[in-house]
PDB file of C-alpha atoms in Angstrom:
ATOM      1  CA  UNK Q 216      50.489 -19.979 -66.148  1.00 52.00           C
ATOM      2  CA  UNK Q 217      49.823 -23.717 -65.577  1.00 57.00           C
ATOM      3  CA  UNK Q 218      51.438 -26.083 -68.390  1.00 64.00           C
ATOM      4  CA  UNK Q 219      49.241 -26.870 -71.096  1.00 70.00           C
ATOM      5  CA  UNK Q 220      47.326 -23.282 -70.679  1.00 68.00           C
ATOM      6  CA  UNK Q 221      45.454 -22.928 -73.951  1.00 73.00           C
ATOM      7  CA  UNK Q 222      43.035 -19.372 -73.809  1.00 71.00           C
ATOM      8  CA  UNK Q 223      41.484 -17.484 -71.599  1.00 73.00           C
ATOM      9  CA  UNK Q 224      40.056 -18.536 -68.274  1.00 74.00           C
ATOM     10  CA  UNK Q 225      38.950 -17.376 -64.753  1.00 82.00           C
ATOM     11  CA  UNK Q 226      41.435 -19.343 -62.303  1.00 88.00           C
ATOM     12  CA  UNK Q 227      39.044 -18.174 -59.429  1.00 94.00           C
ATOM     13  CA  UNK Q 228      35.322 -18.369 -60.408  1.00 92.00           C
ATOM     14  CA  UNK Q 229      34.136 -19.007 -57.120  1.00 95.00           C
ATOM     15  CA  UNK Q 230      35.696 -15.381 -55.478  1.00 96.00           C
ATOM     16  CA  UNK Q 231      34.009 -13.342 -57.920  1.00 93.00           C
ATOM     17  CA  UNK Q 232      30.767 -12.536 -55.730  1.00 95.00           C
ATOM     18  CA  UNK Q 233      33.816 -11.752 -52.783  1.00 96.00           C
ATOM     19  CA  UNK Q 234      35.661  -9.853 -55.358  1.00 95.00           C
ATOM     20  CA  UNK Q 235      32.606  -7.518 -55.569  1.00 95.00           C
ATOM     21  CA  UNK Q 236      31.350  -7.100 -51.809  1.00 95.00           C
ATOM     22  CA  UNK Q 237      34.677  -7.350 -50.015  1.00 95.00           C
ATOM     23  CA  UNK Q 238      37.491  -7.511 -52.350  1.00 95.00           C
ATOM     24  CA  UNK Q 239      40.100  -7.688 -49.485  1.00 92.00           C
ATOM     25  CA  UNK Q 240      38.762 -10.668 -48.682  1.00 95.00           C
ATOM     26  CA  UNK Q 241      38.950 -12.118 -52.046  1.00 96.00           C
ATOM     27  CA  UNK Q 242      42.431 -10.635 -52.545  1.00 94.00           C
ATOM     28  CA  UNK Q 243      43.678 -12.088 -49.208  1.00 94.00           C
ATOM     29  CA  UNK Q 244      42.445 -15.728 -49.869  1.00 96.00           C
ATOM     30  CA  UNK Q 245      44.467 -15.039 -53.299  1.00 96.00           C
ATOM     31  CA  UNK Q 246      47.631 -13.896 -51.955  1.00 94.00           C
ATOM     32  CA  UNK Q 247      47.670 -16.656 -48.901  1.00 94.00           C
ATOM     33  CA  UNK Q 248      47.183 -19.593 -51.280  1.00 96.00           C
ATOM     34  CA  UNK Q 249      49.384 -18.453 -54.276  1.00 95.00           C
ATOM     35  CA  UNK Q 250      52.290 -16.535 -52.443  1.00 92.00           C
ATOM     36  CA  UNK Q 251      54.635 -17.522 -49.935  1.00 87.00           C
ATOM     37  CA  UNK Q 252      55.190 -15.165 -46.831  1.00 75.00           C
ATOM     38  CA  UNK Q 253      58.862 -13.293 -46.618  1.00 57.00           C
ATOM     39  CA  UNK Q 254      60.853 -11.022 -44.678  1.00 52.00           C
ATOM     40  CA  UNK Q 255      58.633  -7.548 -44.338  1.00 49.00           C
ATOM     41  CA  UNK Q 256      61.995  -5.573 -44.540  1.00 44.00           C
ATOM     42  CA  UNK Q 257      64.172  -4.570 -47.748  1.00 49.00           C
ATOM     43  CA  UNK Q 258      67.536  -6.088 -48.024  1.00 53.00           C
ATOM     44  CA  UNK Q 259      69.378  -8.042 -50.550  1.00 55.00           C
ATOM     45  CA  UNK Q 260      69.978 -11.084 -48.269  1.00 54.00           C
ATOM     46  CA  UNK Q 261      66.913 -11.008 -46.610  1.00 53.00           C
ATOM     47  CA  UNK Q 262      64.960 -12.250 -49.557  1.00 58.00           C
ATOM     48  CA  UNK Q 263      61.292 -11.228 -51.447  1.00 63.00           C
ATOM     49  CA  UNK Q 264      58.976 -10.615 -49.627  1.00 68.00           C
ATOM     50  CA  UNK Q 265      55.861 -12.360 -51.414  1.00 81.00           C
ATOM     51  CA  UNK Q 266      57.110 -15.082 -54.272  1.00 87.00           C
ATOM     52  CA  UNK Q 267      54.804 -17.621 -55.931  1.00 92.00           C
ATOM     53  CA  UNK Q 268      54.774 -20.811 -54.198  1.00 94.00           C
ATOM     54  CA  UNK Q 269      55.371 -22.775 -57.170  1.00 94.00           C
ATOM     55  CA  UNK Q 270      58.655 -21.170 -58.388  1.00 92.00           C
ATOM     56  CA  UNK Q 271      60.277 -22.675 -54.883  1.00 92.00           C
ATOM     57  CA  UNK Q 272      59.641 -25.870 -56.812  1.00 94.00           C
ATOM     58  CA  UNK Q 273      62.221 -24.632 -59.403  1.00 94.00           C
ATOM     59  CA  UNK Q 274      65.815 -24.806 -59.238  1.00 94.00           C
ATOM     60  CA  UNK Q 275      68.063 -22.348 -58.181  1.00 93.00           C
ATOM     61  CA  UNK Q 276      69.637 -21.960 -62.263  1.00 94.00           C
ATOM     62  CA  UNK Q 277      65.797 -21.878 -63.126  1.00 94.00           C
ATOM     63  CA  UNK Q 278      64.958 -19.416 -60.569  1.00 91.00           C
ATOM     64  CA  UNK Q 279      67.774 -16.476 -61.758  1.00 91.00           C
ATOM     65  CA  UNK Q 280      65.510 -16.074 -64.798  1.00 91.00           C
ATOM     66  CA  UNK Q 281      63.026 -14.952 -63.026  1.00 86.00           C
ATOM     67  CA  UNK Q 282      65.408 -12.618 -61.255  1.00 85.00           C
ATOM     68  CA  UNK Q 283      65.886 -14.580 -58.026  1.00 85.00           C
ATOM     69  CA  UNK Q 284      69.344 -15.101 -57.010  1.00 87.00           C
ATOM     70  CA  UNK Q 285      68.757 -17.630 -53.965  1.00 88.00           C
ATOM     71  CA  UNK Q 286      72.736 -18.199 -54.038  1.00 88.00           C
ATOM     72  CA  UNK Q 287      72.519 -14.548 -52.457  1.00 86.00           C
ATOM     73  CA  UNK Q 288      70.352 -15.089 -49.642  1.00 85.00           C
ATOM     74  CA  UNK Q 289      71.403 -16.547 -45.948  1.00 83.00           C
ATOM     75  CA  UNK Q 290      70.748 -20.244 -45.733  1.00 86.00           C
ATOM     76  CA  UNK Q 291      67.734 -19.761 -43.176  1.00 84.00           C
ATOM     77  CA  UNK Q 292      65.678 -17.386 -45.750  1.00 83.00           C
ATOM     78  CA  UNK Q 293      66.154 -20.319 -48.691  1.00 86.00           C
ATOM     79  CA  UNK Q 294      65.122 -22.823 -46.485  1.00 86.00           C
ATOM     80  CA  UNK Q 295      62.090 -20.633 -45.174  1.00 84.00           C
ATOM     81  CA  UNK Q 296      60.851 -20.115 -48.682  1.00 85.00           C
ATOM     82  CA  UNK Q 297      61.753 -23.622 -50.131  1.00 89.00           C
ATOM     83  CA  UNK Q 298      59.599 -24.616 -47.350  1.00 88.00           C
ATOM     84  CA  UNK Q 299      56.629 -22.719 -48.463  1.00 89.00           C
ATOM     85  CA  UNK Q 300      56.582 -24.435 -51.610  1.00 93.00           C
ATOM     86  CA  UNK Q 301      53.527 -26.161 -53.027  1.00 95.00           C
ATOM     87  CA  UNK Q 302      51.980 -26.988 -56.464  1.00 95.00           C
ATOM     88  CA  UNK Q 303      49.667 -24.790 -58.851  1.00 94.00           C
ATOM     89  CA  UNK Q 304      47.491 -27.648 -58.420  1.00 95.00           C
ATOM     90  CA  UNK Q 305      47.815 -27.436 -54.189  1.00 96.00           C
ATOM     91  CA  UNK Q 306      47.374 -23.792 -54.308  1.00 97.00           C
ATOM     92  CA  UNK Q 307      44.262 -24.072 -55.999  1.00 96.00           C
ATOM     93  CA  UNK Q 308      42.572 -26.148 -53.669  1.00 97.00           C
ATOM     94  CA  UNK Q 309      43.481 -24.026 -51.042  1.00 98.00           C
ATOM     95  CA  UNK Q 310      41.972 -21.080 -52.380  1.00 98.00           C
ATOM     96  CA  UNK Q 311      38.946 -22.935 -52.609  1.00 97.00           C
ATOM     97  CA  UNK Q 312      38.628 -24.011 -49.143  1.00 98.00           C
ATOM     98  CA  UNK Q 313      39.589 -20.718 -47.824  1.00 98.00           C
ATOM     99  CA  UNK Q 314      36.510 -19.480 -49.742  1.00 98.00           C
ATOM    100  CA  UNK Q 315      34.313 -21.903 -48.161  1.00 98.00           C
ATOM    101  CA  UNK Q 316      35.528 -21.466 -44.750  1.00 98.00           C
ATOM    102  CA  UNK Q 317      35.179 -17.821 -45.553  1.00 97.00           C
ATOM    103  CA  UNK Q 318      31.821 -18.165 -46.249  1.00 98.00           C
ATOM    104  CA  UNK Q 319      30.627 -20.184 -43.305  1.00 97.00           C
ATOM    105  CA  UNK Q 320      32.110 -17.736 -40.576  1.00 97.00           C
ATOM    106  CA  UNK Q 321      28.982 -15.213 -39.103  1.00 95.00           C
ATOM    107  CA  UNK Q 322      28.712 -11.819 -40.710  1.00 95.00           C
ATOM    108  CA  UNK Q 323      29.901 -13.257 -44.246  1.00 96.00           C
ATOM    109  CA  UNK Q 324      27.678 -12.489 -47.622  1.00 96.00           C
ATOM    110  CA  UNK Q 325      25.799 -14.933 -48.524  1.00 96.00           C
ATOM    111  CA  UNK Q 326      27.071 -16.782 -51.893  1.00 96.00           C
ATOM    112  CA  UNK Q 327      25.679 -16.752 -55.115  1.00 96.00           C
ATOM    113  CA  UNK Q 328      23.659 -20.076 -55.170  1.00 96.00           C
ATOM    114  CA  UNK Q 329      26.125 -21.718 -58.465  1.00 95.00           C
ATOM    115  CA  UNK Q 330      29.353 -20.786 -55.819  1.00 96.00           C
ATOM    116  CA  UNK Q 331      27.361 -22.326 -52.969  1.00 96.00           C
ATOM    117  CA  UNK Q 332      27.178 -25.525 -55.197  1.00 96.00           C
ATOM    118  CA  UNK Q 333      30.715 -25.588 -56.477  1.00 95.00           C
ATOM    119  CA  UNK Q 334      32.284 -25.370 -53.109  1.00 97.00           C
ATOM    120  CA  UNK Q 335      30.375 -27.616 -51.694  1.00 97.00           C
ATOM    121  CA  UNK Q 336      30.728 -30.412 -53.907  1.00 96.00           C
ATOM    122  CA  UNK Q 337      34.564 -30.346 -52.506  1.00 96.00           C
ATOM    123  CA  UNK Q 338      33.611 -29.753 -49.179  1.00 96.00           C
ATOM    124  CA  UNK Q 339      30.423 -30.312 -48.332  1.00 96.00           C
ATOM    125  CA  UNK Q 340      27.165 -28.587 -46.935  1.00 96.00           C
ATOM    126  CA  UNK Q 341      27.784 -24.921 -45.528  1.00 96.00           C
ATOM    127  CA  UNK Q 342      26.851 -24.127 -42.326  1.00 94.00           C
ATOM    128  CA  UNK Q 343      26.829 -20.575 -40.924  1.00 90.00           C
ATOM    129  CA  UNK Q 344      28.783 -20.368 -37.605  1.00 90.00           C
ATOM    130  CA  UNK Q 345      31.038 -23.554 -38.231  1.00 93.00           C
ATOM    131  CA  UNK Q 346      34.496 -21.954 -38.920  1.00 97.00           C
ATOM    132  CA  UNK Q 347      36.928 -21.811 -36.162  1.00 97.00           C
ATOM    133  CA  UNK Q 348      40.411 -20.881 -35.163  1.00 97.00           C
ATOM    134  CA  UNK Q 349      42.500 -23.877 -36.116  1.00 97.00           C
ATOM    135  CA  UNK Q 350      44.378 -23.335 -33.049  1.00 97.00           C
ATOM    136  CA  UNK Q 351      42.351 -22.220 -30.530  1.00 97.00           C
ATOM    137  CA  UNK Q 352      38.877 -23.665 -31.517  1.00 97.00           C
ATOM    138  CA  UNK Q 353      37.188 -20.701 -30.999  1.00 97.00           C
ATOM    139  CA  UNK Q 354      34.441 -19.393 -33.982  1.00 96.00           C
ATOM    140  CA  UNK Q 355      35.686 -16.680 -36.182  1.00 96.00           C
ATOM    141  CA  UNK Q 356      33.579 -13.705 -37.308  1.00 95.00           C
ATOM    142  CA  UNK Q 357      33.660 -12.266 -40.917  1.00 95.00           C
ATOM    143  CA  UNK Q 358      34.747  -9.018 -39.746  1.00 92.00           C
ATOM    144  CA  UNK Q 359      37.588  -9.432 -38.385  1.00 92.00           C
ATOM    145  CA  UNK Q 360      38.817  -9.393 -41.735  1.00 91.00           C
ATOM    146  CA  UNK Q 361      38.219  -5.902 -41.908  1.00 86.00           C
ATOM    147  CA  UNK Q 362      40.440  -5.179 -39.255  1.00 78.00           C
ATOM    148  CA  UNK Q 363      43.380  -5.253 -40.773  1.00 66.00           C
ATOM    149  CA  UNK Q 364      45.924  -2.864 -40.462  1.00 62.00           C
ATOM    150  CA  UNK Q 365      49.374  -2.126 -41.671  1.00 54.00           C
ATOM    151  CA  UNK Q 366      49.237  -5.912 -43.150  1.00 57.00           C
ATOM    152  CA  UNK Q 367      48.600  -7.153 -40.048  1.00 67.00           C
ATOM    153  CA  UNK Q 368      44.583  -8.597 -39.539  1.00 76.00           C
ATOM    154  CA  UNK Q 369      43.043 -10.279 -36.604  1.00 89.00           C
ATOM    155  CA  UNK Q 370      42.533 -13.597 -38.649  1.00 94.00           C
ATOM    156  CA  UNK Q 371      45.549 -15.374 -40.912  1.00 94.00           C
ATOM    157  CA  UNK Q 372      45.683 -18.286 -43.474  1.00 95.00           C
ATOM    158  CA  UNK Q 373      47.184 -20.835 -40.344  1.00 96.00           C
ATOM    159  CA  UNK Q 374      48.213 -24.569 -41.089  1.00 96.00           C
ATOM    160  CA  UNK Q 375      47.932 -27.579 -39.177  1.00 97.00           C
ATOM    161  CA  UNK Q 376      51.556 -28.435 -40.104  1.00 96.00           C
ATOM    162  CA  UNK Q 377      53.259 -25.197 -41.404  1.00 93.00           C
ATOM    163  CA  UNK Q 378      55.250 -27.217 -43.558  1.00 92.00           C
ATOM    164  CA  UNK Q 379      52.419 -28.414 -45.711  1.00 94.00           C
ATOM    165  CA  UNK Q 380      50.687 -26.109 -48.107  1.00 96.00           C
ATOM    166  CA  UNK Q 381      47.011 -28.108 -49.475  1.00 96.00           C
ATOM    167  CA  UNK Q 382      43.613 -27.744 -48.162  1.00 97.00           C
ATOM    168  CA  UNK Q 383      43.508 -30.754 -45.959  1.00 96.00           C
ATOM    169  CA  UNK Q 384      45.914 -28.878 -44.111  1.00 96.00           C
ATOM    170  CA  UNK Q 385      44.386 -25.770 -44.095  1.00 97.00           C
ATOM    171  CA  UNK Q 386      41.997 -23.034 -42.413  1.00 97.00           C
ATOM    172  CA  UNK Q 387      42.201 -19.512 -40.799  1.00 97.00           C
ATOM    173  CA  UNK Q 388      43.100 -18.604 -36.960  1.00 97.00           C
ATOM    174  CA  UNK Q 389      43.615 -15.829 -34.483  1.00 95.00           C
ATOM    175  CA  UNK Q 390      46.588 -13.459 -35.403  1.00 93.00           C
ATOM    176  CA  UNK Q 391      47.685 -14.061 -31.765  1.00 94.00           C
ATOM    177  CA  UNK Q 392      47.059 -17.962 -32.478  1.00 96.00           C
ATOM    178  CA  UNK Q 393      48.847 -18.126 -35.701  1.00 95.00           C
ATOM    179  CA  UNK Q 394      51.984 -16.389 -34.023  1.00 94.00           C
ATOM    180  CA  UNK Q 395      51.780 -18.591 -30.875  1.00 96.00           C
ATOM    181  CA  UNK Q 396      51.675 -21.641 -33.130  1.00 96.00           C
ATOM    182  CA  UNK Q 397      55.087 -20.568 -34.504  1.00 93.00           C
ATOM    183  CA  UNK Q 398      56.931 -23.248 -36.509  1.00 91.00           C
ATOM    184  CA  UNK Q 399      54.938 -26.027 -34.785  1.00 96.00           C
ATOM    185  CA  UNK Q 400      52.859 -28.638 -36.241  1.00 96.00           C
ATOM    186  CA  UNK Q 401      49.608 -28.567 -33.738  1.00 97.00           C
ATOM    187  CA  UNK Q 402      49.476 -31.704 -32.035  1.00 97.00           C
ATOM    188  CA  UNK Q 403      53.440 -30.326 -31.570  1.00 97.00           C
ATOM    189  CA  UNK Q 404      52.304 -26.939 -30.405  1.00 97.00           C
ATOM    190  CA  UNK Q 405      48.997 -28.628 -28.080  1.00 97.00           C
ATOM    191  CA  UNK Q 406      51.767 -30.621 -25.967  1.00 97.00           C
ATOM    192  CA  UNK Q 407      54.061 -27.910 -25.516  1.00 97.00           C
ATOM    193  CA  UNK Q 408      51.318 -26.152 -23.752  1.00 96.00           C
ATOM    194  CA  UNK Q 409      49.822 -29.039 -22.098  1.00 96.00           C
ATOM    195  CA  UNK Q 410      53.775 -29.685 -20.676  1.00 96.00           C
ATOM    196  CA  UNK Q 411      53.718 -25.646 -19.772  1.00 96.00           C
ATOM    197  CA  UNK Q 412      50.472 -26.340 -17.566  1.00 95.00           C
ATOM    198  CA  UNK Q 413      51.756 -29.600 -15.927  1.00 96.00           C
ATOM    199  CA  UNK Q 414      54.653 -27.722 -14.671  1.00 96.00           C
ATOM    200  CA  UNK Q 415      52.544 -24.945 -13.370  1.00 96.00           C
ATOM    201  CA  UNK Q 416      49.709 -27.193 -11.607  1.00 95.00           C
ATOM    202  CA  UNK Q 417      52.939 -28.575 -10.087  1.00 94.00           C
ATOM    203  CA  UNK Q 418      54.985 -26.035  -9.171  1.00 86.00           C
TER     204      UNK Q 418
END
């Protein structure tokens, strides 16, 4: 719980309507801005799986508390998940904007009118049609959502610079996309391709 948490409260008010008519959705944009991404295999060096971004902000003594020994794990998993951290505060916001990217692609529900308004006094005015790969620029359609399979879906939580967790840095992409994109930043990633193409108009 955030410091200074006092009662009862509804940390996402603007994914209930999701939560009701497509709650994989809603749980997605959950998971993707609270948790960082992990190894998908069990060992003990390979590390969790899923952690909350904002324990990576603790320190290693503060961390076996919780049951997390990051002494044990190789130095490329603790630097993969100390790079995924981010505030409670930066998680937050990216929630948010996944919802309203969410809710501009084609084939989303339309949102409850008090939603509508909340998101878009962050963002601004909703337009149907006006979410697009990050990478690739292409739209994206609601449904591809619901082709997920085996944890693997045809659209992903992608970052302009995978090092930065907030919602300026934010948005959703091609599975295919994401992966291509790698460990690049995009203007990174856009002139290793461009250099890829010179090199093949020349050969």
């Amino acid at each position: 719980m955030p410091k200074g948490h006092d009662g009862k409260h509804d940390e996402f008010p603007y994914l209930r309507h999701l939560l009701k008519t497509n709650p994989t959705v809603a749980a997605k944009i959950k998971r993707d801005s609270t948790m960082t991404t992990g190894a998908a295999w069990k060992s003990e060096d390979a590390g969790p799986n899923r952690i909350l971004r904002w324990m990576m902000l603790l320190s290693d003594e503060e961390l076996l508390e919780y049951g997390v020994n990051m002494v044990a794990l190789s130095a490329q998993v603790v630097a993969k998940l100390r790079e995924k951290a981010a505030n409670y505060e930066s998680c937050m916001r990216v929630a948010r904007k996944l919802t309203w990217l969410a809710y501009q692609m084609p084939g989303a529900p339309v949102p409850l009118e008090p939603i509508r308004i909340y998101l878009e006094d962050f963002y601004g005015s909703m337009n149907v049609h006006s979410t697009y790969c990050l990478v690739c620029r292409l739209p994206l359609h609601f449904d591809l959502f619901a082709n997920a399979r085996r944890g693997k879906a045809d659209v992903e939580t992608a970052h302009s610079n995978p090092r930065i967790h907030d919602d300026s840095n934010v948005g959703f992409a091609h599975r295919e996309c994401n992966i291509a994109q790698g460990a690049k930043t995009l203007p990174e990633f856009y002139a290793w391709i461009e250099a890829i193409l010179d090199r093949v108009k020349a050969d």
